[in-house]
Short mmCIF file of C-alpha atoms in Angstrom, two decimals:
data_model
loop_
_atom_site.label_atom_id
_atom_site.label_comp_id
_atom_site.label_asym_id
_atom_site.label_seq_id
_atom_site.Cartn_x
_atom_site.Cartn_y
_atom_site.Cartn_z
CA MET A 30 28.22 7.92 1.23
CA ASN A 31 30.21 4.97 1.31
CA ARG A 32 29.27 1.72 0.12
CA ASP A 33 29.25 -1.51 2.10
CA ASP A 34 29.79 -4.17 -0.78
CA ASN A 35 29.04 -7.05 1.67
CA LEU A 36 25.45 -5.92 2.30
CA SER A 37 25.42 -4.20 -1.00
CA ARG A 38 24.05 -0.93 0.43
CA ALA A 39 24.72 2.49 1.35
CA VAL A 40 26.11 3.08 4.62
CA ARG A 41 24.92 6.37 6.24
CA ASN A 42 24.74 7.47 9.90
CA VAL A 43 21.35 8.16 11.21
CA THR A 44 21.05 9.55 14.84
CA ALA A 45 18.55 8.14 17.12
CA ALA A 46 16.70 11.61 17.48
CA ALA A 47 16.26 11.74 13.82
CA SER A 48 14.98 8.31 13.53
CA ALA A 49 12.36 9.23 15.96
CA ARG A 50 11.61 12.06 14.21
CA PHE A 51 11.22 10.39 11.03
CA THR A 52 8.80 7.69 12.53
CA TYR A 53 6.61 10.03 14.11
CA LEU A 54 6.35 11.89 10.80
CA ALA A 55 5.57 8.77 8.97
CA GLU A 56 2.76 8.31 11.70
CA ALA A 57 1.51 11.81 10.97
CA ILE A 58 1.61 11.48 6.96
CA ALA A 59 0.18 7.79 7.02
CA ARG A 60 -2.57 9.02 9.17
CA ALA A 61 -3.64 11.64 6.90
CA PHE A 62 -3.96 9.38 3.81
CA GLU A 63 -5.76 6.33 5.65
CA PRO A 64 -9.24 5.93 6.95
CA THR A 65 -10.41 7.01 10.22
CA ALA A 66 -11.81 4.22 12.57
CA THR A 67 -15.07 5.74 11.61
CA GLN A 68 -14.74 5.42 7.74
CA LEU A 69 -13.52 1.76 8.49
CA GLN A 70 -16.53 0.88 10.26
CA GLU A 71 -18.82 2.48 7.69
CA LEU A 72 -16.71 0.61 4.76
CA GLU A 73 -17.08 -2.56 6.50
CA ARG A 74 -20.65 -2.25 7.38
CA ALA A 75 -21.32 -1.08 3.89
CA TYR A 76 -19.44 -4.00 2.13
CA ASN A 77 -20.93 -6.79 4.73
CA ALA A 78 -24.46 -5.59 4.09
CA THR A 79 -23.61 -6.62 0.23
CA GLY A 80 -21.76 -9.64 1.11
CA GLU A 81 -24.93 -10.93 3.21
CA TYR A 82 -27.13 -10.41 0.12
CA LEU A 83 -24.84 -11.86 -2.16
CA ILE A 84 -24.67 -15.12 -0.30
CA GLU A 85 -28.54 -15.30 -0.03
CA CYS A 86 -28.98 -14.08 -3.82
CA ALA A 87 -30.71 -16.43 -6.30
CA GLU A 88 -28.10 -16.39 -9.18
CA PHE A 89 -25.73 -18.28 -7.21
CA ASP A 90 -27.90 -20.52 -5.12
CA GLY A 91 -25.96 -21.11 -2.16
CA LEU A 92 -22.41 -21.30 -4.04
CA VAL A 93 -21.22 -17.99 -2.48
CA THR A 94 -19.65 -18.86 0.76
CA GLN A 95 -18.03 -15.75 1.97
CA VAL A 96 -17.43 -11.97 0.81
CA HIS A 97 -14.02 -10.36 2.45
CA ALA A 98 -11.77 -7.78 1.85
CA GLN A 99 -8.46 -8.28 0.10
CA GLY A 100 -5.19 -6.30 -0.68
CA SER A 101 -4.48 -3.04 1.15
CA ARG A 102 -7.43 -3.50 3.89
CA GLN A 103 -6.19 -6.42 4.93
CA MET A 104 -2.59 -5.46 4.92
CA GLY A 105 -3.24 -2.26 6.70
CA THR A 106 -1.88 -0.51 3.54
CA ILE A 107 -4.95 1.34 2.48
CA VAL A 108 -4.24 5.23 1.37
CA ARG A 109 -6.48 7.75 -0.23
CA PRO A 110 -7.13 7.33 -4.39
CA MET A 111 -4.69 9.13 -6.80
CA ASP A 112 -7.48 11.42 -7.80
CA PRO A 113 -7.13 14.39 -4.93
CA GLN A 114 -10.93 15.39 -5.70
CA ARG A 115 -12.19 12.08 -4.22
CA GLU A 116 -12.69 11.79 -0.54
CA GLY A 117 -13.76 8.08 -0.84
CA PHE A 118 -11.50 4.98 -0.41
CA ASP A 119 -11.05 2.31 -2.92
CA ILE A 120 -11.61 -1.45 -1.39
CA ASP A 121 -11.15 -4.90 -3.22
CA LEU A 122 -13.48 -7.47 -2.14
CA VAL A 123 -13.45 -11.35 -2.97
CA VAL A 124 -16.80 -12.98 -3.74
CA ARG A 125 -15.80 -16.70 -2.55
CA LEU A 126 -17.55 -19.34 -4.17
CA SER A 127 -17.39 -23.01 -3.29
CA LYS A 128 -15.35 -25.65 -5.47
CA ASP A 129 -18.88 -26.62 -6.82
CA ALA A 130 -19.04 -23.42 -8.33
CA LEU A 131 -16.67 -25.16 -11.24
CA GLU A 132 -19.39 -27.63 -12.23
CA ARG A 133 -21.67 -24.54 -13.14
CA TYR A 134 -19.03 -22.00 -14.28
CA GLY A 135 -16.18 -24.37 -15.42
CA ALA A 136 -17.64 -25.13 -19.10
CA PRO A 137 -16.48 -22.84 -21.96
CA GLY A 138 -18.43 -19.57 -21.55
CA GLY A 139 -18.67 -20.12 -17.91
CA ALA A 140 -16.10 -17.15 -16.70
CA ALA A 141 -18.44 -14.92 -18.77
CA LEU A 142 -21.32 -16.18 -17.41
CA LEU A 143 -20.06 -15.80 -13.99
CA LEU A 144 -19.40 -12.32 -14.27
CA GLU A 145 -22.69 -11.67 -15.83
CA HIS A 146 -24.52 -13.14 -12.85
CA LEU A 147 -22.42 -10.97 -10.51
CA TYR A 148 -23.26 -7.90 -12.51
CA ILE A 149 -26.75 -8.92 -12.44
CA ALA A 150 -27.15 -9.73 -8.85
CA LEU A 151 -25.04 -6.17 -7.74
CA LYS A 152 -27.21 -4.28 -10.24
CA ARG A 153 -30.42 -5.25 -8.59
CA TYR A 154 -28.82 -4.47 -5.15
CA ALA A 155 -27.40 -1.27 -6.53
CA ASP A 156 -31.12 0.06 -7.73
CA ARG A 157 -32.38 -1.05 -4.53
CA HIS A 158 -30.41 1.20 -2.45
CA GLY A 159 -29.16 3.95 -4.76
CA LEU A 160 -25.79 2.75 -5.46
CA GLY A 161 -23.65 3.55 -8.57
CA ILE A 162 -22.42 0.41 -10.99
CA GLU A 163 -19.68 0.01 -13.08
CA ARG A 164 -18.94 -3.29 -15.22
CA TRP A 165 -15.01 -4.17 -15.57
CA GLU A 166 -13.25 -7.26 -17.36
CA ARG A 167 -12.80 -9.12 -14.20
CA CYS A 168 -15.10 -7.41 -11.35
CA VAL A 169 -17.91 -5.30 -10.96
CA THR A 170 -17.60 -2.06 -8.90
CA LEU A 171 -20.28 -0.29 -6.45
CA ILE A 172 -20.10 3.12 -5.84
CA TYR A 173 -21.39 4.04 -2.03
CA ALA A 174 -22.51 7.40 -0.70
CA GLY A 175 -19.38 9.32 0.31
CA GLY A 176 -17.54 8.32 -3.00
CA MET A 177 -16.23 4.72 -1.46
CA ARG A 178 -15.89 2.21 -4.46
CA ALA A 179 -15.74 -1.40 -3.67
CA ASP A 180 -14.72 -3.80 -6.56
CA PHE A 181 -16.24 -7.27 -6.35
CA ALA A 182 -14.12 -10.03 -7.95
CA PRO A 183 -15.33 -13.52 -8.22
CA VAL A 184 -12.93 -16.23 -6.99
CA ILE A 185 -13.81 -20.16 -7.17
CA ASP A 186 -12.02 -22.23 -4.55
CA ASP A 187 -9.68 -24.49 -5.79
CA PRO A 188 -6.87 -25.72 -3.32
CA LEU A 189 -3.63 -26.26 -4.59
CA HIS A 190 -1.36 -27.69 -1.95
CA THR A 191 2.14 -27.41 -3.96
CA LEU A 192 1.74 -23.59 -3.29
CA GLU A 193 2.48 -21.83 -0.54
CA TYR A 194 -0.93 -21.32 1.62
CA GLY A 195 -2.25 -23.45 -1.29
CA GLU A 196 -5.38 -24.28 0.60
CA HIS A 197 -6.77 -20.69 -0.04
CA HIS A 198 -5.83 -20.88 -3.86
CA GLY A 199 -8.71 -20.12 -6.27
CA ARG A 200 -9.71 -19.47 -9.82
CA ILE A 201 -10.44 -16.01 -11.21
CA PRO A 202 -11.82 -15.18 -14.64
CA ASP A 203 -9.13 -13.92 -17.00
CA ARG A 204 -9.59 -10.50 -18.68
CA GLU A 205 -11.11 -11.82 -21.91
CA ARG A 206 -13.53 -13.85 -19.56
CA ARG A 207 -12.80 -16.99 -21.52
CA SER A 208 -11.15 -19.10 -18.95
CA TYR A 209 -9.53 -18.86 -15.51
CA LEU A 210 -6.35 -17.79 -13.92
CA SER A 211 -4.71 -19.01 -10.69
CA THR A 212 -5.02 -16.65 -7.90
CA ASN A 213 -4.51 -16.67 -4.05
CA PRO A 214 -5.44 -13.07 -2.78
CA ARG A 215 -5.97 -14.43 0.92
CA GLY A 216 -2.45 -16.36 0.71
CA TYR A 217 -0.73 -13.12 -0.22
CA CYS A 218 -2.01 -11.22 2.66
CA LEU A 219 -0.71 -14.33 4.93
CA GLY A 220 2.76 -14.08 3.03
CA PHE A 221 2.84 -10.23 3.67
CA ASP A 222 2.04 -10.81 7.46
CA VAL A 223 4.79 -13.01 7.69
CA ALA A 224 7.31 -10.78 6.06
CA ALA A 225 5.70 -7.90 8.32
CA LYS A 226 6.52 -9.70 11.70
CA VAL A 227 10.36 -9.83 11.05
CA ALA A 228 11.53 -7.85 13.94
CA PRO A 229 13.76 -5.06 12.57
CA VAL A 230 17.24 -4.57 14.05
CA PHE A 231 18.39 -1.18 15.03
CA ARG A 232 21.81 -0.48 16.60
CA LEU A 233 20.49 2.42 18.58
CA SER A 234 17.60 0.68 20.06
CA GLU A 235 17.83 1.95 23.71
CA ALA A 236 18.48 5.68 22.55
CA LEU A 237 15.77 5.21 19.87
CA THR A 238 13.17 4.18 22.35
CA ALA A 239 14.42 6.81 24.93
CA ASN A 240 13.69 9.34 22.26
CA PHE A 241 10.33 7.85 21.39
CA ALA A 242 9.36 7.92 25.24
CA GLU A 243 10.32 11.82 25.31
CA ALA A 244 8.23 12.67 22.30
CA ARG A 245 5.40 10.79 23.52
CA LYS A 246 5.11 13.03 26.82
CA VAL A 247 4.37 16.33 24.81
CA ASP A 248 1.53 15.14 22.50
CA VAL A 249 -1.92 16.02 22.84
CA GLU A 250 -2.83 13.33 20.44
CA PRO A 251 -1.73 9.78 22.19
CA LEU A 252 0.97 8.64 20.06
CA PRO A 253 1.85 4.63 19.88
CA ASP A 254 4.67 3.50 21.52
CA ALA A 255 7.86 2.36 19.68
CA GLU A 256 6.99 -1.48 20.00
CA GLU A 257 3.38 -0.81 18.63
CA VAL A 258 5.00 1.28 15.54
CA PHE A 259 8.02 -0.99 14.72
CA ALA A 260 5.14 -3.74 14.77
CA ARG A 261 3.69 -2.51 11.71
CA LEU A 262 6.87 -0.85 9.89
CA LEU A 263 6.52 -2.64 6.61
CA SER A 264 2.67 -1.35 6.49
CA ARG A 265 3.84 2.36 7.02
CA TYR A 266 6.64 1.99 4.59
CA VAL A 267 4.03 0.72 1.83
CA GLN A 268 1.72 3.64 2.88
CA LEU A 269 4.58 6.28 2.47
CA GLY A 270 5.68 4.50 -1.27
CA LYS A 271 2.08 4.67 -2.37
CA VAL A 272 1.33 8.11 -1.47
CA HIS A 273 4.52 9.14 -2.93
CA ARG A 274 3.71 7.63 -6.11
CA ASN A 275 0.30 8.90 -6.21
CA ILE A 276 1.53 12.66 -5.81
CA SER A 277 4.20 12.11 -8.52
CA PHE A 278 1.95 10.61 -10.99
CA GLY A 279 -1.22 12.82 -10.13
CA ASP A 280 -0.29 15.70 -11.47
CA ILE A 281 0.32 14.36 -15.05
CA PRO A 282 -2.66 13.65 -17.60
CA SER A 283 -1.56 9.92 -18.16
CA GLY A 284 -0.66 9.44 -14.35
CA ASN A 285 -3.04 6.60 -13.84
CA ASP A 286 -1.89 4.77 -16.93
CA LEU A 287 1.79 4.93 -16.11
CA ALA A 288 2.19 4.55 -12.14
CA PRO A 289 3.20 1.31 -10.99
CA THR A 290 0.41 -1.06 -9.84
CA SER A 291 -0.03 -1.22 -5.98
CA VAL A 292 0.40 -5.13 -5.89
CA PHE A 293 3.79 -4.35 -7.76
CA LEU A 294 4.85 -1.98 -5.25
CA THR A 295 3.81 -3.74 -2.20
CA SER A 296 5.42 -7.14 -3.26
CA LEU A 297 8.58 -5.17 -3.81
CA PHE A 298 8.68 -3.55 -0.30
CA ALA A 299 7.62 -6.72 1.39
CA LYS A 300 10.33 -8.64 -0.49
CA ALA A 301 12.93 -5.72 0.72
CA TYR A 302 11.94 -5.61 4.02
CA ALA A 303 12.28 -9.29 4.52
CA ILE A 304 15.87 -9.16 3.27
CA LEU A 305 16.97 -6.22 4.99
CA ALA A 306 14.81 -5.90 8.36
CA ARG A 307 17.10 -8.69 9.56
CA GLN A 308 20.50 -6.30 8.82
CA PRO A 309 21.62 -3.70 11.58
CA HIS A 310 20.25 -0.23 10.78
CA ASP A 311 20.30 3.07 12.59
CA GLY A 312 16.60 3.30 12.70
CA PRO A 313 13.43 3.38 10.75
CA LEU A 314 14.63 6.05 8.37
CA ASP A 315 17.78 4.24 7.51
CA LEU A 316 16.02 1.15 6.65
CA PHE A 317 13.37 2.67 4.67
CA PHE A 318 15.91 4.37 2.74
CA ASP A 319 17.64 1.00 1.96
CA ILE A 320 14.58 -0.59 0.95
CA VAL A 321 13.55 2.11 -1.49
CA GLU A 322 16.96 1.73 -3.10
CA LEU A 323 16.96 -2.16 -3.19
CA VAL A 324 13.31 -2.14 -4.78
CA PRO A 325 14.39 -2.10 -8.62
CA LYS A 326 16.81 -5.18 -7.77
CA LEU A 327 14.12 -7.49 -7.00
CA PHE A 328 12.35 -8.51 -9.82
CA GLU A 329 13.95 -10.19 -13.11
CA ARG A 330 14.49 -8.45 -16.51
CA GLU A 331 14.37 -10.49 -19.33
CA ILE A 332 15.63 -8.93 -22.79
CA ILE A 333 13.09 -9.19 -25.66
CA GLN A 334 13.36 -8.15 -29.45
CA TYR A 335 14.66 -4.70 -30.18
CA GLY A 336 15.99 -4.24 -27.01
CA GLY A 337 13.27 -4.24 -24.70
CA GLU A 338 12.57 -5.58 -21.48
CA ARG A 339 9.87 -8.24 -19.90
CA TRP A 340 9.79 -7.51 -16.05
CA ILE A 341 9.20 -10.67 -13.89
CA LEU A 342 8.11 -11.04 -10.39
CA MET A 343 6.26 -14.31 -9.63
CA SER A 344 4.14 -15.03 -6.89
CA PRO A 345 4.80 -17.74 -4.79
CA PHE A 346 0.94 -18.22 -3.97
CA ALA A 347 -0.46 -18.58 -7.42
CA GLN A 348 0.61 -20.21 -10.60
CA ASN A 349 2.17 -18.32 -13.72
CA ASP A 350 1.10 -15.12 -11.60
CA ASN A 351 3.38 -12.47 -12.64
CA LEU A 352 2.71 -9.65 -10.49
CA ALA A 353 4.86 -7.36 -12.77
CA SER A 354 2.76 -8.04 -15.72
CA SER A 355 1.21 -4.86 -15.79
CA MET A 356 4.61 -3.08 -15.88
CA ASN A 357 5.53 -4.72 -19.43
CA SER A 358 5.32 -1.44 -21.74
CA SER A 359 8.31 0.81 -22.35
CA GLN A 360 6.43 3.99 -21.06
CA ARG A 361 5.48 2.31 -17.74
CA GLN A 362 8.86 0.94 -17.35
CA GLN A 363 10.59 4.29 -17.89
CA ALA A 364 8.06 5.99 -15.91
CA PHE A 365 8.86 3.72 -12.68
CA SER A 366 12.61 4.44 -13.30
CA GLN A 367 12.16 7.87 -13.17
CA TRP A 368 9.74 7.90 -10.04
CA HIS A 369 12.47 5.64 -8.04
CA ALA A 370 15.14 7.87 -8.83
CA LYS A 371 13.01 10.86 -7.65
CA PHE A 372 11.94 8.95 -4.60
CA VAL A 373 15.80 8.40 -3.73
CA ALA A 374 16.28 11.97 -4.38
CA ASP A 375 13.56 13.01 -1.81
CA LEU A 376 14.90 10.45 0.60
CA GLU A 377 18.11 12.40 0.46
CA ALA A 378 16.54 15.69 1.28
CA LEU A 379 14.63 14.00 3.96
CA LEU A 380 17.65 12.64 5.48
CA GLY A 381 19.37 15.80 5.10
CA ALA A 382 16.09 17.86 6.54
CA VAL A 383 16.11 15.39 9.62
CA GLU A 384 19.99 15.21 10.67
CA GLY A 385 20.57 18.84 9.92
CA ASN A 386 17.47 19.79 12.15
CA HIS A 387 16.94 22.68 9.44
CA GLY A 388 13.44 24.00 10.94
CA LEU A 389 9.83 23.28 10.44
CA ASP A 390 9.43 25.53 7.33
CA ALA A 391 12.29 23.52 5.33
CA VAL A 392 10.91 20.24 6.56
CA THR A 393 7.13 21.20 5.63
CA LYS A 394 8.27 22.32 2.20
CA ALA A 395 9.99 19.20 1.37
CA VAL A 396 7.02 17.35 2.93
CA GLU A 397 4.87 18.97 0.52
CA GLU A 398 7.35 18.27 -2.60
CA ALA A 399 7.10 14.59 -1.65
CA PHE A 400 3.77 14.06 -0.30
CA GLY A 401 1.47 16.61 -0.97
CA PRO A 402 -0.44 19.54 0.46
CA ARG A 403 -2.68 17.22 2.65
CA ALA A 404 0.62 15.57 4.17
CA LYS A 405 1.95 18.99 5.00
CA LEU A 406 -1.02 20.14 6.76
CA ALA A 407 -0.90 16.93 8.71
CA VAL A 408 2.92 17.64 9.95
CA LEU A 409 1.94 21.42 10.95
CA GLN A 410 -1.02 20.02 12.76
CA HIS A 411 0.72 17.56 14.42
CA SER A 412 3.69 19.90 15.32
CA ALA A 413 1.20 22.26 16.87
CA GLN A 414 -0.27 19.77 18.94
CA ARG A 415 3.13 18.78 20.49
CA ARG A 416 3.98 22.36 21.16
CA GLU A 417 0.75 22.90 22.76
CA GLY A 418 1.40 19.63 24.95
CA HIS A 419 4.94 21.13 25.82
CA ARG A 420 3.16 24.15 27.39
CA THR A 421 0.46 22.29 29.08
CA LEU A 422 3.24 20.26 30.70
CA GLN A 423 5.68 23.46 31.68
CA ARG A 424 2.61 24.98 32.94
CA ALA A 425 2.16 21.87 35.33
CA GLY A 426 5.47 22.16 36.44
CA PHE A 427 6.83 19.41 34.35
CA VAL A 428 10.23 19.87 32.66
CA VAL A 429 10.75 17.91 29.22
CA ALA A 430 13.92 17.49 27.90
CA GLY A 431 14.78 16.79 24.24
CA THR A 432 11.36 17.68 22.59
CA LEU A 433 11.59 16.48 18.94
CA PRO A 434 10.23 18.64 16.27
CA VAL A 435 8.66 16.98 13.25
CA VAL A 436 10.20 16.46 10.07
CA THR A 437 9.96 15.16 6.48
CA PRO A 438 10.16 14.64 2.73
CA ALA A 439 10.35 16.08 -1.23
CA ARG A 440 8.75 16.41 -4.86
CA ALA A 441 9.23 17.57 -8.50
CA HIS A 442 6.97 17.68 -11.43
CA THR A 443 8.82 15.35 -13.87
CA TYR A 444 6.62 13.94 -16.63
CA PHE A 445 6.71 10.39 -15.96
CA GLY A 446 6.98 8.31 -18.88
CA GLY A 447 7.99 10.96 -21.10
CA PRO A 448 11.16 11.60 -23.13
CA THR A 449 14.44 11.80 -20.95
CA THR A 450 16.70 14.55 -20.94
#
């Protein structure tokens, strides 16, 4: 591949047909790892009921103003957890308290008291409804029927208008429960939404849209149109990144300890998308490839004693909030670098499979390597539905030109964080 020095990115040629194939492939994989509409309804029903209880509970005496989802649920980037044995989804929730709560919980020991009151209230609720409960440094987890886990984190309103979306700024207990840290989960989601609304610039837009239209004709299961897909590309890209991470780290004993955190990955993908989406690309696959390649260049690396590094990715929505703080161990940094190299290699294999039109067997093998057996099954089912749709149209007397085989990416069993070879 040639290197375009002005854009500081690789220049590759991706046809409109290959871009359409990749985009529908991404849809099939992402859908296999996200909640169904029914699961989302059940999820929201469960946490809304708990939220109503917390607003009324005696421990907080009216200080709780709202309980709302944060993170992946709000941004449309939710995927199944790393543990393949679990069917339930994880959701992060904010228990929002009014600024008056600082009068009760702002003194020394107040952060610990706030978490204690949250645990007591949720323990009573869990006992009443037969739910599991776990206590952590900064949140309390309820385990609902079906394996859904909801993390409830208390945040006290504390607007700070010098920050972006500072009207949503708040304070959350630190891990030692001695004091409070700056946080802004709602501001973070709003910032993600701004990045996601950047319209991608595709050189082959007319041909790409035509390929989308042809592909949609032969599907039994209704597919989104091109505009709908492009409107949520960033969320799909983040989902693919998280699934690839989960599969890559899920096969090793210390995977949970070494995998890059979701907030770190999501922040980097959003930052890369905001930079690159405005630059002309051949299509969604070309853009995704560039985003993945750019990711490790978007945070600071500060050299520390004995040649180590401190990684820095400051949030614009909260004070002194380093979104890369969890990555500051040599093992996690090494694991991230190894995982990123594998991700790029897998996308190279994907590009070859899509452009080379190597057939469904080659494609699904690459899919399973990169995204696991669930993704492979989703692609096979999607392909079967499209073939059936094509036959139905032929029986009805329609001729469909240029039908698009579904295609996809790759995986290796590397011990992330282990010794390099």
